[in-house]
XYZ file of C-alpha atoms in Angstrom:
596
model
C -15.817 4.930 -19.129
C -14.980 1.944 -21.592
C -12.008 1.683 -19.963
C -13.320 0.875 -16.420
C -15.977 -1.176 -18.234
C -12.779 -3.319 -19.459
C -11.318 -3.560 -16.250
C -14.837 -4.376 -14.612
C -15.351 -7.640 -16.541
C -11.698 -8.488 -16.434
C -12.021 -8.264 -12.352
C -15.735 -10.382 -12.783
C -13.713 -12.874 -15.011
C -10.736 -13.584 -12.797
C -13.139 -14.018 -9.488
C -15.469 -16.366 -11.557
C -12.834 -18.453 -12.957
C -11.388 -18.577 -9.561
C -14.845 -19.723 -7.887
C -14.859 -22.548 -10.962
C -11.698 -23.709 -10.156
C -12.785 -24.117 -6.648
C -15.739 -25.675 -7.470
C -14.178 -28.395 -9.656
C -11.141 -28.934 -6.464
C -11.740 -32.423 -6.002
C -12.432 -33.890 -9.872
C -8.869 -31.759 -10.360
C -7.091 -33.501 -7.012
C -8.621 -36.595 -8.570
C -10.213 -37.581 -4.925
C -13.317 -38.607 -4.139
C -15.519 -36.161 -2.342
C -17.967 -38.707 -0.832
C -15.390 -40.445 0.620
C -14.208 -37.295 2.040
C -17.508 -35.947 2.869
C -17.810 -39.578 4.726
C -14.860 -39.030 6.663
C -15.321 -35.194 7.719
C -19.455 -36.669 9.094
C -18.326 -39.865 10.549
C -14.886 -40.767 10.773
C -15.801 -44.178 11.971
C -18.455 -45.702 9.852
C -17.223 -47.941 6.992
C -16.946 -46.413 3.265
C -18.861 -49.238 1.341
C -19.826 -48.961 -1.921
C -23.557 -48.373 -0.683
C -22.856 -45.668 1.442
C -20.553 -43.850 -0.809
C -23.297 -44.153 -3.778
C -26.073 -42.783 -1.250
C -23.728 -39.877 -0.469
C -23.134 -39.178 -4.249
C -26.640 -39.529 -5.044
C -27.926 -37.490 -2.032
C -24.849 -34.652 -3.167
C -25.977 -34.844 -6.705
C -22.355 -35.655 -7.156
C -23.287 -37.896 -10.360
C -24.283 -34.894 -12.024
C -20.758 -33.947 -12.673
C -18.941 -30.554 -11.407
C -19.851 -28.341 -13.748
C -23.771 -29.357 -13.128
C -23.331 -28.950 -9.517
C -21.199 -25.619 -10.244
C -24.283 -24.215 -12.584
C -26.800 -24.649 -9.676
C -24.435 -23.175 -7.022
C -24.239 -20.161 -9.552
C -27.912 -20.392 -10.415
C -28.588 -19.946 -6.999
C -26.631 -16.857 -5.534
C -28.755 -14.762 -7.587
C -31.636 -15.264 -4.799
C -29.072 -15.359 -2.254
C -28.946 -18.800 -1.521
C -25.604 -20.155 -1.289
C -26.678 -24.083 -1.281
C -26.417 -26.377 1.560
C -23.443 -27.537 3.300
C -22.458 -31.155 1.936
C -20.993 -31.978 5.917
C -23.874 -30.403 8.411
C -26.882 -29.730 5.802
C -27.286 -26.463 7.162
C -27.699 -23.189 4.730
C -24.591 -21.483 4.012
C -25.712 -18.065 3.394
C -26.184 -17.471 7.116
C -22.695 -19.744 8.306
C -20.790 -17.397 5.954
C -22.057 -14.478 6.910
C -21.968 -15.060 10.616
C -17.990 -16.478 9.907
C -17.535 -13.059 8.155
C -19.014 -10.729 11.026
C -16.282 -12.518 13.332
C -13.978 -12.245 11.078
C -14.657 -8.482 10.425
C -14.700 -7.394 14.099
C -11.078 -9.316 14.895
C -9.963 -7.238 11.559
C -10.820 -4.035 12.738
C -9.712 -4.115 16.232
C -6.384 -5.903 14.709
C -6.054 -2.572 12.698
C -6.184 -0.773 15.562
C -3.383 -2.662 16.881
C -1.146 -2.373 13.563
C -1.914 1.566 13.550
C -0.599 2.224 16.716
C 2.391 -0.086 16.495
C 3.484 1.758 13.380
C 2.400 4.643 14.893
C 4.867 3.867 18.003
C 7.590 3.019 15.110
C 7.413 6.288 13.124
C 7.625 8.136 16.056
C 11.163 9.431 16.291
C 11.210 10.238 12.568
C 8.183 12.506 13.013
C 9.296 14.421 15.842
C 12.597 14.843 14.514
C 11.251 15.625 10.635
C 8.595 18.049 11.863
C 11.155 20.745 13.189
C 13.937 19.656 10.203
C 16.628 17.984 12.663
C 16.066 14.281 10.345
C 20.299 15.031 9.861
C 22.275 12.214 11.302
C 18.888 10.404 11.879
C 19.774 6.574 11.215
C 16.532 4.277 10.541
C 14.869 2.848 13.064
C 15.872 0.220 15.128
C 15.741 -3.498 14.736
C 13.232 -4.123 17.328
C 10.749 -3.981 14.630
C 12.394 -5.988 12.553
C 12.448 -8.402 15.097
C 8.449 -7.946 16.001
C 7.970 -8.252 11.861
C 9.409 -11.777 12.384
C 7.843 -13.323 14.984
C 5.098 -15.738 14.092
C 1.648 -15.374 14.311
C 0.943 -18.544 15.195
C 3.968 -18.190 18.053
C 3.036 -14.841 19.424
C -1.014 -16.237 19.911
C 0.380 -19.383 21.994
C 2.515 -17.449 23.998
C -0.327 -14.348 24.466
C -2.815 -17.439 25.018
C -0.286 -19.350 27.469
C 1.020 -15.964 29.204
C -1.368 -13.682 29.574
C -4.725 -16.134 29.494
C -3.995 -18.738 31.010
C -0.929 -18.601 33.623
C -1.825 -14.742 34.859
C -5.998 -14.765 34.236
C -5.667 -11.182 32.831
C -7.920 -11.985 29.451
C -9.638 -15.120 27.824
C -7.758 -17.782 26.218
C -10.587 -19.638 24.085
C -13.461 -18.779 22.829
C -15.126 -15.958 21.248
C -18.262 -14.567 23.521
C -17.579 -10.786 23.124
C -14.960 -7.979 22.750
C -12.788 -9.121 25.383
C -12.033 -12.133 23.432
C -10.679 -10.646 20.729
C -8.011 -8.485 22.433
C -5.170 -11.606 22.507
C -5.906 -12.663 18.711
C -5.713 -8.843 17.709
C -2.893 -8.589 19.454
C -0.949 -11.429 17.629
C -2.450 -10.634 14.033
C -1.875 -6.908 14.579
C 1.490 -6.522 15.662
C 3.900 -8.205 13.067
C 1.269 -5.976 10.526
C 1.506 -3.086 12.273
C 5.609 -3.245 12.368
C 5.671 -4.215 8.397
C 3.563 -0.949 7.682
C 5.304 1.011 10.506
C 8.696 0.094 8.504
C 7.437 1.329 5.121
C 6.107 4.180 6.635
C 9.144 5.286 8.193
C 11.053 4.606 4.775
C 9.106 7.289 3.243
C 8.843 10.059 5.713
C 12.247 11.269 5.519
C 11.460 12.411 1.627
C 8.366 13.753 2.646
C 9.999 16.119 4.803
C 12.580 17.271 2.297
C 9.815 18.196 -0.216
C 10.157 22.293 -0.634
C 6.044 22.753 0.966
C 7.921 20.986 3.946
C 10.532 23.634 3.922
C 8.426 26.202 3.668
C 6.107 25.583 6.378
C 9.175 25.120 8.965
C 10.522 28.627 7.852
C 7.495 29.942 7.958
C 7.245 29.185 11.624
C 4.302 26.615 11.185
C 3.826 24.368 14.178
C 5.856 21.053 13.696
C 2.526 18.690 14.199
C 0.934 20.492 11.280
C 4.118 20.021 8.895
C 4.123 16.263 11.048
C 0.275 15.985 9.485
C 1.063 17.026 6.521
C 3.778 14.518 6.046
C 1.614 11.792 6.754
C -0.827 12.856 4.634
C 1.819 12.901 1.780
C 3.304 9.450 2.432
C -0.125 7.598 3.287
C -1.248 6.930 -0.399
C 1.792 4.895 -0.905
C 0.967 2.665 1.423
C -3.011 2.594 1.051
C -3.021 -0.660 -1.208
C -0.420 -2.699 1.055
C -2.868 -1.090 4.061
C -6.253 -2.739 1.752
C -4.025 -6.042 1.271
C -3.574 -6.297 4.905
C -7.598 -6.053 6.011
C -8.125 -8.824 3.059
C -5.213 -10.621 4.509
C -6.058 -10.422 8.515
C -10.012 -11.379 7.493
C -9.202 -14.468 5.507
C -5.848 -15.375 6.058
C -6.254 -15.659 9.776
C -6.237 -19.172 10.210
C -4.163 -20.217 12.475
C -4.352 -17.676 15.591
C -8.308 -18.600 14.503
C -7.293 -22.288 15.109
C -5.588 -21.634 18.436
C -8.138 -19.381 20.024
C -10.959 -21.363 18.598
C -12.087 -18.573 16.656
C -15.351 -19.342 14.710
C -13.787 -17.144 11.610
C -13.843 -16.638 8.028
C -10.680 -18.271 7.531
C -10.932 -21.343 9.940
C -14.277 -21.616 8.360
C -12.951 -21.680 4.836
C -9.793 -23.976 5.862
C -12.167 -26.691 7.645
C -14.826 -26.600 4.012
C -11.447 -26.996 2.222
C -10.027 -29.999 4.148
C -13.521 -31.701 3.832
C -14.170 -30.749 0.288
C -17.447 -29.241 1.065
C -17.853 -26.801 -1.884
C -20.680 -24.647 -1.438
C -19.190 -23.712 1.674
C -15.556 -23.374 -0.047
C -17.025 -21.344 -2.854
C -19.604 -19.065 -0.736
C -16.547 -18.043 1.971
C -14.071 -17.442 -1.370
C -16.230 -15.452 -2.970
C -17.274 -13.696 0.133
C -13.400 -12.326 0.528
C -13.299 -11.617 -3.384
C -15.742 -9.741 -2.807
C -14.267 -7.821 0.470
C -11.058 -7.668 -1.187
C -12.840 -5.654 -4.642
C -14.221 -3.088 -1.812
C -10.801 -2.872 -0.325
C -8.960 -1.791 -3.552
C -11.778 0.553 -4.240
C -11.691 2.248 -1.350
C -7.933 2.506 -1.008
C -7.937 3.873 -4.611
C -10.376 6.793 -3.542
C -8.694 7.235 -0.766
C -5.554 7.619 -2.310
C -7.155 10.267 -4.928
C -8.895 12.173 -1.582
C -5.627 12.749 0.172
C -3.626 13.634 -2.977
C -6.051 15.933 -4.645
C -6.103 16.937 -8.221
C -2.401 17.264 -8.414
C -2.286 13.486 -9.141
C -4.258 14.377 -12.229
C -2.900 17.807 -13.396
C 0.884 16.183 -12.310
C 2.167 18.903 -10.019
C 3.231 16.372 -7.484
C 7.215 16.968 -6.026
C 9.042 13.745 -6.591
C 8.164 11.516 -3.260
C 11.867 9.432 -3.306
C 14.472 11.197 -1.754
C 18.047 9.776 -0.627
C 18.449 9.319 2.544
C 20.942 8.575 5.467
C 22.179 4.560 4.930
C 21.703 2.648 8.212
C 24.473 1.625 10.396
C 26.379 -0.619 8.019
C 28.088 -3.015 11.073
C 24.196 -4.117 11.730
C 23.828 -6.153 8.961
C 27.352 -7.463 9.743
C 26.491 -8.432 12.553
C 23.656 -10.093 12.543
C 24.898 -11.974 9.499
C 27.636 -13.355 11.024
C 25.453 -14.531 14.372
C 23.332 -16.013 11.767
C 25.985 -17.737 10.099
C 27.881 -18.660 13.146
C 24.651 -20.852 14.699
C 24.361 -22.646 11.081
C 28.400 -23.341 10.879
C 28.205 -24.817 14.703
C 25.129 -26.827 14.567
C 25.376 -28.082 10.743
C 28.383 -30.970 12.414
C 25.762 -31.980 14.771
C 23.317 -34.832 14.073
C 19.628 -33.475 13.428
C 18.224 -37.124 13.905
C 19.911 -38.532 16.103
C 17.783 -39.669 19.148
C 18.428 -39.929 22.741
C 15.429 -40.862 25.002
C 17.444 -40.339 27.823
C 17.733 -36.472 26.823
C 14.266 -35.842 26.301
C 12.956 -32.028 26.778
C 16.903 -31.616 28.236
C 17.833 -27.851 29.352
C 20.433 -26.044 27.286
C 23.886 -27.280 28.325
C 27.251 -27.468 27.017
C 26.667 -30.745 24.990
C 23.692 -29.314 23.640
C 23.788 -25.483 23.246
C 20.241 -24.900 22.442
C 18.330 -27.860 24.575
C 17.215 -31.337 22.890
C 12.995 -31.770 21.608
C 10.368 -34.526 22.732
C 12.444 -37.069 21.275
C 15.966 -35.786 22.643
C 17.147 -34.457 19.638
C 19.455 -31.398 19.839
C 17.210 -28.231 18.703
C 20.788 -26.532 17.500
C 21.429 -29.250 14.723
C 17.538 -29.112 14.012
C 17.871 -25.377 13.500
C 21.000 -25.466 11.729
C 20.065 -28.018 9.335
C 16.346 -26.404 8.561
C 18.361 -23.315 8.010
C 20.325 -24.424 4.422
C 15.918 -25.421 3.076
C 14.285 -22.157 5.081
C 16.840 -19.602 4.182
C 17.667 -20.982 0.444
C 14.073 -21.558 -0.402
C 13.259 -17.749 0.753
C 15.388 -15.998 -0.932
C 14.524 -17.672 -3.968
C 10.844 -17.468 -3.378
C 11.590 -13.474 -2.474
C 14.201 -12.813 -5.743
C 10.834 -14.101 -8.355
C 7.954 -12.367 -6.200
C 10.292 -9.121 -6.477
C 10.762 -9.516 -10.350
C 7.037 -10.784 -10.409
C 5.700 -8.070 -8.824
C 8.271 -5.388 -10.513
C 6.935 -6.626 -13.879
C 3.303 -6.864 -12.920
C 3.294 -3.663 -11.112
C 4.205 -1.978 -14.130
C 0.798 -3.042 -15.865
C -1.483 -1.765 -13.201
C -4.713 -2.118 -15.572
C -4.018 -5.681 -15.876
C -2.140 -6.889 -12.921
C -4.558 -4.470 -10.324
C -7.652 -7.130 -10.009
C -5.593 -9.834 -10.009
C -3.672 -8.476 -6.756
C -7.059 -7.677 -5.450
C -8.238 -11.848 -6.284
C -5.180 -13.170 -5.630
C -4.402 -11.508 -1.835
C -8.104 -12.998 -0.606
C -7.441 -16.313 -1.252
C -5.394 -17.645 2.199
C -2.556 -19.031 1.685
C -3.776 -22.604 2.992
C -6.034 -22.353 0.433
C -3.595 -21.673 -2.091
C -1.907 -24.689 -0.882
C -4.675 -26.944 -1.003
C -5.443 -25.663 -4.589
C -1.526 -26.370 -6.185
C -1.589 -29.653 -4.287
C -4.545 -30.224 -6.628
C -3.196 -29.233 -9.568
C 0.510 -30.409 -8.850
C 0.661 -32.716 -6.557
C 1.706 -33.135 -3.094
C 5.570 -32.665 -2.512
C 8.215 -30.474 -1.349
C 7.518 -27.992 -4.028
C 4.100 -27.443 -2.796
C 4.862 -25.193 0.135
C 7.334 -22.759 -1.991
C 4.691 -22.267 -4.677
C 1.919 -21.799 -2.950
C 3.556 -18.960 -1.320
C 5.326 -17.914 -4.314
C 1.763 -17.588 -5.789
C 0.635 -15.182 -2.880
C 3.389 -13.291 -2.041
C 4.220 -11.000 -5.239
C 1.022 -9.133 -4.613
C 1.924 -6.876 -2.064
C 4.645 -5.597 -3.921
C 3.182 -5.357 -6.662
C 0.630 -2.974 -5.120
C 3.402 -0.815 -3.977
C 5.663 -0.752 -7.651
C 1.721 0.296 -8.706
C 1.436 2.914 -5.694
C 4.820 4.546 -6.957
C 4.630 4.004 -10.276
C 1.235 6.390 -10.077
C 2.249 9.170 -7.912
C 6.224 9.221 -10.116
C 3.984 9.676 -13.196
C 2.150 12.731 -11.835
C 5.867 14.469 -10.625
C 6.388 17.908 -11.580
C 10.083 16.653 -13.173
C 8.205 14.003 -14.976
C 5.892 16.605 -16.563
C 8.758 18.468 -17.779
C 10.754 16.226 -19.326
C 8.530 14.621 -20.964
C 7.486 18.119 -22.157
C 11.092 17.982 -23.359
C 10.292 15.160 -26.034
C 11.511 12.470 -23.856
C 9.464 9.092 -25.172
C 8.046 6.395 -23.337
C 11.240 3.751 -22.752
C 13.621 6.890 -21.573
C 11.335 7.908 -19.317
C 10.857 4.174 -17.866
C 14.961 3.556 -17.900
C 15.894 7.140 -16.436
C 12.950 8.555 -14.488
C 10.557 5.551 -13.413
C 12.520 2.454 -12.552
C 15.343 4.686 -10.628
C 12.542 5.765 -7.981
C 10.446 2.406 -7.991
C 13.152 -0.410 -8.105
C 14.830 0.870 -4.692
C 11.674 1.220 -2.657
C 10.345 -2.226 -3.743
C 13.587 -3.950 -3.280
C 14.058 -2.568 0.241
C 10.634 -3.627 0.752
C 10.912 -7.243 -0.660
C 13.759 -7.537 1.819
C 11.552 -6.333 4.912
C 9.274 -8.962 4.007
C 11.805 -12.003 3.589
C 11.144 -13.448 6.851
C 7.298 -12.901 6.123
C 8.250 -15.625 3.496
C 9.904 -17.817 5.900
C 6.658 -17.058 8.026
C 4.454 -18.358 5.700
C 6.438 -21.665 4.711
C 6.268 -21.812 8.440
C 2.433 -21.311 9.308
C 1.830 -23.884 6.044
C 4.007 -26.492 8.342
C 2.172 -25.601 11.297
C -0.750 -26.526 10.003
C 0.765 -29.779 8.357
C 0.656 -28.427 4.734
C 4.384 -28.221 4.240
C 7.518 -30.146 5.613
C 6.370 -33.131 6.840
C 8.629 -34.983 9.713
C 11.409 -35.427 10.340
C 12.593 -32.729 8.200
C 13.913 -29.853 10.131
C 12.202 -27.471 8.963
C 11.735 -24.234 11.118
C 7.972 -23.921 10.890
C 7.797 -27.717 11.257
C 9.891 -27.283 14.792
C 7.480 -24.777 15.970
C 5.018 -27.095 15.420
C 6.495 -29.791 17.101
C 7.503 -28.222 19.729
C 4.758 -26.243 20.289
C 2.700 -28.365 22.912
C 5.714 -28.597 25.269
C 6.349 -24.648 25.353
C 5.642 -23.889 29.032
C 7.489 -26.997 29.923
C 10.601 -26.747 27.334
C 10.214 -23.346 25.663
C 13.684 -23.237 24.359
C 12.953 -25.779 22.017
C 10.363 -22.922 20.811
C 12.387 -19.998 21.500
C 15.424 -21.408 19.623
C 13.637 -21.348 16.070
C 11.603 -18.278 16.933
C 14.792 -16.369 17.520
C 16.704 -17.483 14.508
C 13.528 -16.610 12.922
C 13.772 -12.828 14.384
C 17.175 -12.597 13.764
C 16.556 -13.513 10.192
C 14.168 -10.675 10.531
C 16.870 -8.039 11.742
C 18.925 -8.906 9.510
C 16.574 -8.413 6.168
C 15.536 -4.803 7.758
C 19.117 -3.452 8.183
C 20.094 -4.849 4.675
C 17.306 -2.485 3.043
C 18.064 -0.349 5.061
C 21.789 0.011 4.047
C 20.465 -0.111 0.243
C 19.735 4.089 0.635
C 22.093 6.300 -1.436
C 23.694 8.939 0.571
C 21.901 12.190 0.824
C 22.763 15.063 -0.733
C 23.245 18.676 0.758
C 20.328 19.575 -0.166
C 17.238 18.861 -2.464
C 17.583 20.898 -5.533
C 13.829 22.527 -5.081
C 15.301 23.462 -2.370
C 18.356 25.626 -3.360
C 16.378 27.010 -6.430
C 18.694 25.037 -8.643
C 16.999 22.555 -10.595
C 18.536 19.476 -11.355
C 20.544 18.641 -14.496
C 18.540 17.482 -17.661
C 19.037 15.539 -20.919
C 19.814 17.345 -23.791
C 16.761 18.032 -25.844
C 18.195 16.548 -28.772
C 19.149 13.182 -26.753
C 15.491 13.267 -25.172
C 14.175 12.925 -28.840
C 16.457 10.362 -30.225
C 16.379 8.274 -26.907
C 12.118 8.705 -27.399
């Protein structure tokens, strides 16, 4: 009891530091906000010094943050969220109107994700529920390359596509369920392929596990031992599940910004840009909030489908070797990666040719010039040596970030919950404050965001390893803390979260991307590959391959991470030793003890 008391006010303390920090955004960015509130309510009128002092005096903004902050705080405990500094209008109502939207695109997004993991998984489960997983090689890159594809690319071309060009479903808007089948759609299947992937990483151990065997030779039909396998693999993947609901609500923005989505997160992002803070602070606390429920129901969840063998530690060991992936894939795809960068890096990424504008592909330019004639294969090439360099190094700290800080689940656990509400735009906005603007903006922003899913999963592992039946008994041999963490622990966490900090490598790209879409990142003429999406967004239907030339590098990338982890696998053995009814080797007492 005292210890969820702790972990109660340490949650309370991280979201109310985070709502001060908000709430103090433009004293820290050193702006002023009634120029900026002047700007966001009339663009055109003139800032004089007598219209910025009535703003300040009609905002209170005289008073000083931490005044205005105390009132804002004062009032939430009779649910009134202030005014909004831009329209006047309550907040309480706007927020919770943003959130409905929000809520309803979430759930039918989910829907999506399930059955596109569902769709993934699907060989495995046939194959593990009558015992023929043997030869199986994992899944295909076609998820991979669905993983990669942006959001923000996949809603144009739904939009443009489907919407517009054949009529089948609205484009714009949001006026009822029909309107939220293309947004869904984008938002739900690169989530639904990331989960589907992780998913299908852990079935084939699930199968090997000797109540598996069992129920096969026992002549049990393969969709209950298919059921059962699910049920044993879900709780791994219940907090990156929870991180994805927080993450689809709030960090929606821009499929909200292209189907003019009245959302949580286009709500949030437009407060933000205008520095209207009780709008800012009521949305931010509003997916704090969400994001709290979301953890807590994963976590029961988790304790539901697991039972009381998570307590008692009785659970079989969930990480089993498995069949390495078709080694020539990565190969491959490396070497078509590397062979676009090596021909296009020679070319020019700035040169301009007016003559060449929007030009087809062609043998002087392989991959089509832009708007300004520029040839798209020395833009990609070029944005390749930043995109590529900058992920992996934002990708090698998350993974030791969220290694470390998944190890520490009492302490790091609320602040994945705070830290995966906050959208990443957000994020930006707030270390643009505190930093500066600058080319290191983009990479720490999602540097700051992007350890948390994996440090949900090291936590996921890390919980069911330390309720394993071999766990219990060597550590009922007198092994001590640090040999159990060197020799049992890290050997079946480290893997799985490495493999799974590869899958989401081009999610990092992704984000740098989206950030540049929405003109937070790269800023012209750079190269950059989320930066040519943008750019070459509006003449899609006219010159897609200046769109499809990025997006596929960016899927490629994609393929590319997937078959890596999955060539990371050790080899399978003959046979699990629960199996044979020979247990596996142990330390020496003696070494046990002195190791302790």
């Amino acid at each position: 009891m005292r210890l969820q008391a702790v972990t109660l006010l340490w949650r309370a303390g991280i979201a109310v530091t985070l709502v001060c920090a908000i709430g103090v955004l433009p004293w820290l960015s050193h702006t002023d906000p009634a120029l900026t509130v002047l700007k966001a309510r009339s663009a055109d009128r003139d800032p004089t010094p007598e219209v910025l002092a009535d703003i300040r005096a009609q905002l209170g903004l005289e008073q000083g943050p931490f005044r205005l902050l105390g009132d804002w705080l004062g009032g939430l405990w009779h649910g009134d969220a202030g005014r909004s500094w831009i329209s006047g209008s309550e907040v309480t109502p706007a927020v919770l109107q943003a959130l409905g939207v929000s809520l309803l695109l979430m759930a039918v997004a989910l829907v999506v994700a399930a059955g596109t993991a569902a769709l993934i998984c699907a060989r495995t489960l046939r194959l593990g529920a009558g015992q023929r997983l043997d030869g199986r090689r994992a899944a295909g890159s076609g998820s991979a390359v669905l993983a990669a594809l942006p959001e923000f690319l996949t809603a144009s071309v739904l939009a443009t596509v489907v919407g517009v060009q054949l009529g089948w479903l609205p484009a714009l808007g949001w006026y009822g369920f029909q309107w939220t089948i293309l947004p869904a759609l984008a938002l739900g299947l690169p989530a639904g392929a990331v989960l589907g992937r992780l998913l299908d990483d852990l079935l084939p151990g699930a199968f090997a596990e000797p109540w598996a065997l069992a129920a096969t030779a026992r002549g049990l039909p393969g969709r209950t031992v298919a059921r059962g396998a699910l049920r044993r693999c879900l709780p791994g993947l219940l907090p990156n599940t929870g991180l994805f609901v927080v993450g689809i609500t709030g960090g929606a923005v821009t499929v909200e910004q292209i189907y003019d989505i009245p959302g949580l997160g286009r709500t949030t992002l437009q407060a933000a840009l205008a520095q209207d803070l009780p709008v800012l602070q009521a949305g931010t606390l509003a997916l704090v909030l969400l994001a709290a429920v979301a953890a807590a129901l994963a976590h029961l969840l988790t304790r539901l489908l697991i039972g009381p063998a998570l307590r008692d530690g009785t659970l079989p060991s969930p990480h089993r070797p498995a069949l390495p992936a078709r080694r020539y894939l990565p190969l491959a795809y490396g070497g078509l990666l590397l062979a676009v960068i090596a021909v296009g890096l020679p070319r020019d990424p700035l040169a301009l040719d007016t003559a060449e504008r929007l030009a087809p592909p062609s043998g002087a330019h392989p991959f089509g010039t832009d708007a300004l004639g520029r040839d798209v294969l020395a833009r990609v090439a070029h944005g390749a040596l930043d995109t590529l360099l900058l992920a992996l190094a934002i990708t090698a700290v998350t993974l030791l970030t969220g290694l470390a800080l998944g190890l520490l689940p009492r302490l790091s656990g609320p602040v994945v919950d705070t830290v995966t509400a906050l959208p990443p735009v957000l994020v930006a906005l707030l270390v643009t404050a505190i930093v500066g603007s600058g080319g290191t903006t983009p990479a720490l922003a999602v540097a700051a965001v992007a350890w948390t899913p994996l440090a949900a999963h090291t936590t996921a592992l890390l919980r069911q390893e330390r309720a394993a039946l071999h766990l219990t008994a060597t550590r009922a041999l007198g092994a001590g803390r640090w040999y159990l963490l060197r020799h049992e622990l890290l050997p079946a966490v480290v893997p799985p979260v490495t493999r799974h900090a590869l899958l989401r490598l081009p999610g990092v790209a992704l984000a740098l991307a989206s950030l540049a879409f929405l003109g937070l990142g790269a800023q012209p003429p750079s190269p950059e590959w989320g930066l040519l999406l943008a750019e070459n967004q509006p003449y899609a239907e006219r010159a897609p391959w200046a769109v499809l030339a990025p997006a596929a590098v960016l899927a490629l990338l994609g393929a590319l991470a997937v078959t890596a982890a999955g060539g990371m696998r050790r080899r399978k053995r003959t046979a699990a030793p629960e199996a044979t009814g020979v247990p596996e080797k142990q330390p020496e007492p003696r070494e046990l003890v002195t190791t302790g």
